[in-house]
Amino acid sequence: MLDKTYSAAEVEERLYARWEQSGGFAADPESNAQPYTIMMPPPNVTGSLHMGHALTFTLQDTLIRFRRMAAHDALWQPGTDHAGIATQMVVERKLAEQGITRHDLGREAFIEKVWEWKAESGGAIQRQLRRLGASPDWERERFTMDEGLSKAVRKVFVTLHKAGLIYRDKRLVNWDPKLHTAISDLEVEQREVKGKLWHLRYPVEGQPGRFLTVATTRPETMLGDTAVAVHPEDERFKDLIGQQVRLPIADRLIPIVGDEHADPEKGSGAVKITPAHDFNDFEVGRRHDLPMINILDMNARLNENTPPEYQGMDRFDAREKIVAAFEEMGLLEKIEDNPMTQPYGDRSGVVIEPWLTDQWFVDAKTLAQEPIKAVEEGRTEFVPKQWEKTFFEWMRNIQPWCVSRQIWWGHQIPAWYGPDGRFFVEETEDEAKIAARAHYGEDVVLTQDTDVLDTWFSSALWPFSTLGWPDETPELKRYYPGDVLVTGFDIIFFWVARMMMMGHYFMGDVPFRHVYIHALVRDEKGQKMSKSKGNVIDPLDLAGQYGTDAVRFTLIAMAAQGRDIKMSEQRVAGYRNFCTKLWNAARFCQMNECAPLDGFDPGSVHLTLNRWIAGKVEECAKAVGEAIVAYRFNDAAQAAYGFVWNTFCDLYLEMAKPIFQGQDEAAKAETRAMAAWTLDAILHILHPMMPYITEELWEKIAPRERMLVEEDWIEGKGLSTPEIAAEMDWVVSLISAVRSVRAEMNVPPGAKIPLTLKGANAETLARLKTHEPLILTMARLESVEPSEEVPGRGAAQIILGEATLVLPLAGVIDLDQERQRLEKELKRLDGEVARIDKKLSNQSFLAKAPEEVVEEQKERRADYEGQREKVREALTRVG
């Protein structure tokens, strides 16, 4: 007999170990089954599981478990990313505790320390993924610094360089002055700050008393100005184009250029141009062939290109001194408060500087063309489709991709420099020496580039490097391209697009057929989770408290396409109750001797009730399977939940009780077998979403040859019979309608009331006669019979098909008191709706309130409106 309660904590670790040992997660390249591939977005080796991870990995696991059950050869390729900057920072912090820096150790010794840290402490997230029930093919786990993947990285870099698609150039990058490296846009956090806007006056050369006023949020960069731009059609400044202004403090003459970057409607209409310290200005500088003067060093201190009294100053100290100097010269027009966004390094926490340096770049524009075409032609589809627009906008305006990083942990760039600075890009140092000898005519000393590659460079190769490329392997041939990538919208550009670029260039085809973009997981109020707000929800804490299945099912049930998830402990507790409901249903079946029978054929049953539930099982399995395939995860969860809770537990088992307690042994035996078969089917249907409790029940209900994880999905056998479905659905509708009225009208649970059917046809009367005992019991009725009498006062009436159900309530409840209660409730709901309407019609509220707050108000209004409609219906029934 099953224990009285399900203990997730006692079950989960034991079951996961058995799954892994069984080999049930493994793909089989030699299989004749249709392959199905999901590439796991490799979490950072430094990472720990957060709610976003829990969502994406739960959805992937649901897909992969379903496909295995549906007889696919399913590969879920796992692995972790070396996470260059993040990992280097972790190890450097540990060294700092011992009073050591990486420079004290040197590059080789430091990298050894990183590998030591990975062996000892890295990989926590893989253990956490196991707790979540994730079922990738762990035997194939890869790491982006594995030798095989490193070989692929070198091959790609060299191939692209020789094709002219990787080059070295002096361009602006996001520079982190604390970490001393370029960082990607993804590693830049835009923070809302209360800044200032300084309006500076530049004297027009040769026109005493005339100035051009420019506004800037970074006055210190004016020392690197090489032009002032005005719009070529701006009548105020047309005569100045081609003239010069004298740059204060630096005392340089710089040109006034006509460029559409200057907006006549903003500020004075004139903008300072600092090509070496602003991304927009860099492009203006290129268009007008302007000098690019870098005024900062790697620490964001002013360098030798500034006046002597500023050299070596911190950028913010220099700002104060420059503003004071402008004020002293009478050239500071005004200072305004300026709410703005400012770029910070997400790891260092310091303000990022656009900085002009020599870096390695990928010609992303050329590589983007084939992926754009693939999405246009439907060879890769985004789900939801709206994300295609985002993809196109970014890809069609893509900038060169800076792939070099000034850190030590990562794939060192395969470029070697000769004594005159000429570089040789080859896969190995020996090949570089051969190339150098051919160039110089003799052997020379070569020095490898000290930079490493952007982490996204190696992860862009993930869909094929993990399968053995550049070698020709059976896995590469079988599992590329993959079927779906499941990820968040925030890395469409940084990872999805780059995988598509590299995949198409090196494999000749896109790396996946579908890109499912899931929404954000927010807190219960719709706010983004953050440590500063104190609203972060830890998925493993929830799993420990309510069981992993409850957490998983909550995420799946709320994963509607295009809608953010509002996560709350209350919702998880609700789905823990669902687990309890399933467990109790299984116990009920055991107590009534419902055991699985070998060879039982659900198509052979005779009782209407059993034929009905057989059809409902097939309908549910079909609905859940189709929803999972279409990435409508919430629909899959709702179909399964509704069937298990309402159809099986609340209806079928309740309807089966009289049979279990009756004297008809044949009916009893058939219903026991049918209940057991239905419960087994439910375990199959729920397993991809709730693997632990379903596996535990599968094992405990009866001895089995195979674990549930190895079982096949339920195939349709034509068990659904339209006439049986229509008959039982009518019975269910009648019972549900009566129960709803009883609840709405506060009818005491013990009160049995008569029911009459007015206008019932012959088919309805026949159904009524057949199922009368069941209807009386489940709707708690005194009697049920046809009648054509006009309903008296206080009779609740419900339309069901062609018939009207009449429930006389006078004498059962106090009609006047019930009317007063309902009118009071209606008044309250009217007030709630009016209050929200007032708020939603307030333009000031709509303009200032966060989007999630506005959405929450709309959802509340819809909820109140639904309640109001029910109260109105109840009032009409009171009469």
Short mmCIF file of N, CA and C in Angstrom, two decimals, residues 167-233:
data_model
loop_
_atom_site.label_atom_id
_atom_site.label_comp_id
_atom_site.label_asym_id
_atom_site.label_seq_id
_atom_site.Cartn_x
_atom_site.Cartn_y
_atom_site.Cartn_z
N TYR A 167 39.42 40.20 -38.77
CA TYR A 167 40.49 41.16 -39.06
C TYR A 167 40.82 41.94 -37.78
N ARG A 168 41.96 42.59 -37.81
CA ARG A 168 42.38 43.42 -36.68
C ARG A 168 42.16 44.88 -37.07
N ASP A 169 41.58 45.66 -36.13
CA ASP A 169 41.25 47.04 -36.47
C ASP A 169 41.25 47.86 -35.18
N LYS A 170 41.39 49.17 -35.38
CA LYS A 170 41.29 50.10 -34.25
C LYS A 170 39.86 50.65 -34.26
N ARG A 171 39.07 50.26 -33.28
CA ARG A 171 37.68 50.69 -33.20
C ARG A 171 37.29 50.89 -31.74
N LEU A 172 36.12 51.47 -31.57
CA LEU A 172 35.61 51.64 -30.21
C LEU A 172 35.06 50.32 -29.67
N VAL A 173 35.31 50.11 -28.39
CA VAL A 173 34.74 48.94 -27.70
C VAL A 173 34.21 49.41 -26.35
N ASN A 174 33.39 48.56 -25.72
CA ASN A 174 33.00 48.80 -24.32
C ASN A 174 34.20 48.41 -23.46
N TRP A 175 34.79 49.40 -22.82
CA TRP A 175 36.01 49.12 -22.04
C TRP A 175 35.69 49.17 -20.56
N ASP A 176 36.07 48.09 -19.85
CA ASP A 176 35.90 48.05 -18.40
C ASP A 176 37.21 48.48 -17.74
N PRO A 177 37.26 49.70 -17.16
CA PRO A 177 38.53 50.20 -16.62
C PRO A 177 38.96 49.53 -15.32
N LYS A 178 38.10 48.69 -14.75
CA LYS A 178 38.51 47.94 -13.57
C LYS A 178 39.07 46.58 -13.96
N LEU A 179 38.36 45.90 -14.89
CA LEU A 179 38.82 44.58 -15.32
C LEU A 179 39.87 44.65 -16.43
N HIS A 180 40.04 45.85 -17.01
CA HIS A 180 41.03 46.07 -18.07
C HIS A 180 40.80 45.18 -19.28
N THR A 181 39.54 45.12 -19.71
CA THR A 181 39.23 44.34 -20.90
C THR A 181 38.03 44.94 -21.62
N ALA A 182 37.99 44.65 -22.93
CA ALA A 182 36.75 44.94 -23.67
C ALA A 182 35.69 43.95 -23.21
N ILE A 183 34.44 44.39 -23.17
CA ILE A 183 33.34 43.49 -22.81
C ILE A 183 32.23 43.61 -23.85
N SER A 184 31.37 42.60 -23.90
CA SER A 184 30.27 42.62 -24.88
C SER A 184 29.13 43.48 -24.37
N ASP A 185 28.23 43.81 -25.28
CA ASP A 185 27.05 44.59 -24.90
C ASP A 185 26.25 43.87 -23.82
N LEU A 186 26.24 42.54 -23.86
CA LEU A 186 25.48 41.77 -22.89
C LEU A 186 26.01 41.96 -21.48
N GLU A 187 27.31 42.26 -21.39
CA GLU A 187 27.94 42.43 -20.07
C GLU A 187 27.89 43.87 -19.59
N VAL A 188 27.16 44.71 -20.36
CA VAL A 188 26.97 46.10 -19.97
C VAL A 188 25.56 46.25 -19.40
N GLU A 189 25.50 46.78 -18.20
CA GLU A 189 24.20 46.98 -17.54
C GLU A 189 23.84 48.47 -17.60
N GLN A 190 22.72 48.77 -18.23
CA GLN A 190 22.28 50.15 -18.34
C GLN A 190 21.47 50.51 -17.08
N ARG A 191 22.02 51.44 -16.29
CA ARG A 191 21.35 51.83 -15.05
C ARG A 191 20.75 53.23 -15.18
N GLU A 192 19.58 53.40 -14.58
CA GLU A 192 18.95 54.72 -14.52
C GLU A 192 19.67 55.54 -13.45
N VAL A 193 20.17 56.71 -13.82
CA VAL A 193 20.86 57.58 -12.86
C VAL A 193 20.37 59.01 -13.02
N LYS A 194 20.59 59.81 -11.98
CA LYS A 194 20.29 61.24 -12.05
C LYS A 194 21.58 61.96 -12.43
N GLY A 195 21.73 62.22 -13.72
CA GLY A 195 22.94 62.86 -14.19
C GLY A 195 22.76 64.35 -14.39
N LYS A 196 23.76 64.93 -15.04
CA LYS A 196 23.74 66.37 -15.37
C LYS A 196 23.97 66.53 -16.86
N LEU A 197 23.49 67.64 -17.37
CA LEU A 197 23.75 68.00 -18.77
C LEU A 197 24.44 69.37 -18.74
N TRP A 198 25.71 69.37 -19.13
CA TRP A 198 26.49 70.61 -19.12
C TRP A 198 26.45 71.25 -20.51
N HIS A 199 26.09 72.51 -20.58
CA HIS A 199 26.05 73.24 -21.84
C HIS A 199 27.32 74.09 -21.95
N LEU A 200 28.18 73.73 -22.87
CA LEU A 200 29.49 74.38 -23.02
C LEU A 200 29.51 75.22 -24.28
N ARG A 201 30.15 76.37 -24.19
CA ARG A 201 30.21 77.28 -25.34
C ARG A 201 31.60 77.23 -25.98
N TYR A 202 31.62 76.94 -27.28
CA TYR A 202 32.87 76.90 -28.04
C TYR A 202 32.93 78.15 -28.92
N PRO A 203 33.99 78.96 -28.78
CA PRO A 203 34.10 80.19 -29.59
C PRO A 203 34.31 79.86 -31.07
N VAL A 204 33.54 80.56 -31.94
CA VAL A 204 33.72 80.41 -33.39
C VAL A 204 34.95 81.23 -33.80
N GLU A 205 35.87 80.56 -34.44
CA GLU A 205 37.13 81.21 -34.84
C GLU A 205 36.84 82.30 -35.87
N GLY A 206 37.45 83.50 -35.65
CA GLY A 206 37.31 84.60 -36.59
C GLY A 206 36.01 85.37 -36.46
N GLN A 207 35.15 84.99 -35.53
CA GLN A 207 33.89 85.73 -35.32
C GLN A 207 33.74 86.02 -33.83
N PRO A 208 34.45 87.04 -33.34
CA PRO A 208 34.42 87.37 -31.91
C PRO A 208 32.99 87.53 -31.41
N GLY A 209 32.72 86.94 -30.26
CA GLY A 209 31.40 87.06 -29.66
C GLY A 209 30.42 86.00 -30.13
N ARG A 210 30.78 85.19 -31.12
CA ARG A 210 29.88 84.14 -31.58
C ARG A 210 30.37 82.79 -31.06
N PHE A 211 29.40 82.01 -30.57
CA PHE A 211 29.74 80.71 -29.97
C PHE A 211 28.80 79.64 -30.50
N LEU A 212 29.30 78.43 -30.46
CA LEU A 212 28.42 77.27 -30.66
C LEU A 212 28.29 76.58 -29.31
N THR A 213 27.06 76.41 -28.86
CA THR A 213 26.84 75.76 -27.56
C THR A 213 26.57 74.27 -27.80
N VAL A 214 27.31 73.45 -27.09
CA VAL A 214 27.11 71.99 -27.17
C VAL A 214 26.74 71.50 -25.78
N ALA A 215 25.93 70.47 -25.72
CA ALA A 215 25.52 69.89 -24.43
C ALA A 215 26.15 68.51 -24.30
N THR A 216 26.64 68.19 -23.11
CA THR A 216 27.29 66.89 -22.91
C THR A 216 27.03 66.37 -21.50
N THR A 217 26.98 65.06 -21.38
CA THR A 217 26.88 64.42 -20.06
C THR A 217 28.26 64.02 -19.55
N ARG A 218 29.28 64.17 -20.40
CA ARG A 218 30.64 63.77 -20.04
C ARG A 218 31.61 64.89 -20.43
N PRO A 219 31.66 65.99 -19.67
CA PRO A 219 32.50 67.15 -20.05
C PRO A 219 33.97 66.80 -20.25
N GLU A 220 34.47 65.78 -19.54
CA GLU A 220 35.89 65.45 -19.65
C GLU A 220 36.28 65.02 -21.06
N THR A 221 35.30 64.48 -21.82
CA THR A 221 35.64 64.00 -23.16
C THR A 221 35.87 65.13 -24.15
N MET A 222 35.53 66.38 -23.76
CA MET A 222 35.71 67.49 -24.70
C MET A 222 37.18 67.66 -25.10
N LEU A 223 38.07 67.16 -24.26
CA LEU A 223 39.49 67.26 -24.62
C LEU A 223 39.83 66.40 -25.83
N GLY A 224 38.94 65.45 -26.15
CA GLY A 224 39.15 64.60 -27.32
C GLY A 224 38.26 64.98 -28.49
N ASP A 225 37.57 66.14 -28.40
CA ASP A 225 36.72 66.57 -29.52
C ASP A 225 37.56 66.86 -30.75
N THR A 226 37.04 66.42 -31.89
CA THR A 226 37.75 66.75 -33.15
C THR A 226 36.82 67.45 -34.15
N ALA A 227 35.58 67.76 -33.73
CA ALA A 227 34.67 68.52 -34.59
C ALA A 227 33.44 68.90 -33.78
N VAL A 228 32.66 69.84 -34.32
CA VAL A 228 31.30 70.10 -33.87
C VAL A 228 30.42 69.86 -35.09
N ALA A 229 29.32 69.12 -34.88
CA ALA A 229 28.42 68.82 -36.02
C ALA A 229 27.12 69.59 -35.89
N VAL A 230 26.62 70.07 -37.02
CA VAL A 230 25.30 70.69 -37.12
C VAL A 230 24.59 70.02 -38.29
N HIS A 231 23.26 70.07 -38.27
CA HIS A 231 22.52 69.46 -39.37
C HIS A 231 22.71 70.29 -40.63
N PRO A 232 22.98 69.65 -41.77
CA PRO A 232 23.27 70.42 -43.00
C PRO A 232 22.11 71.30 -43.45
N GLU A 233 20.87 70.99 -43.01
CA GLU A 233 19.71 71.79 -43.41
C GLU A 233 19.28 72.80 -42.35
#
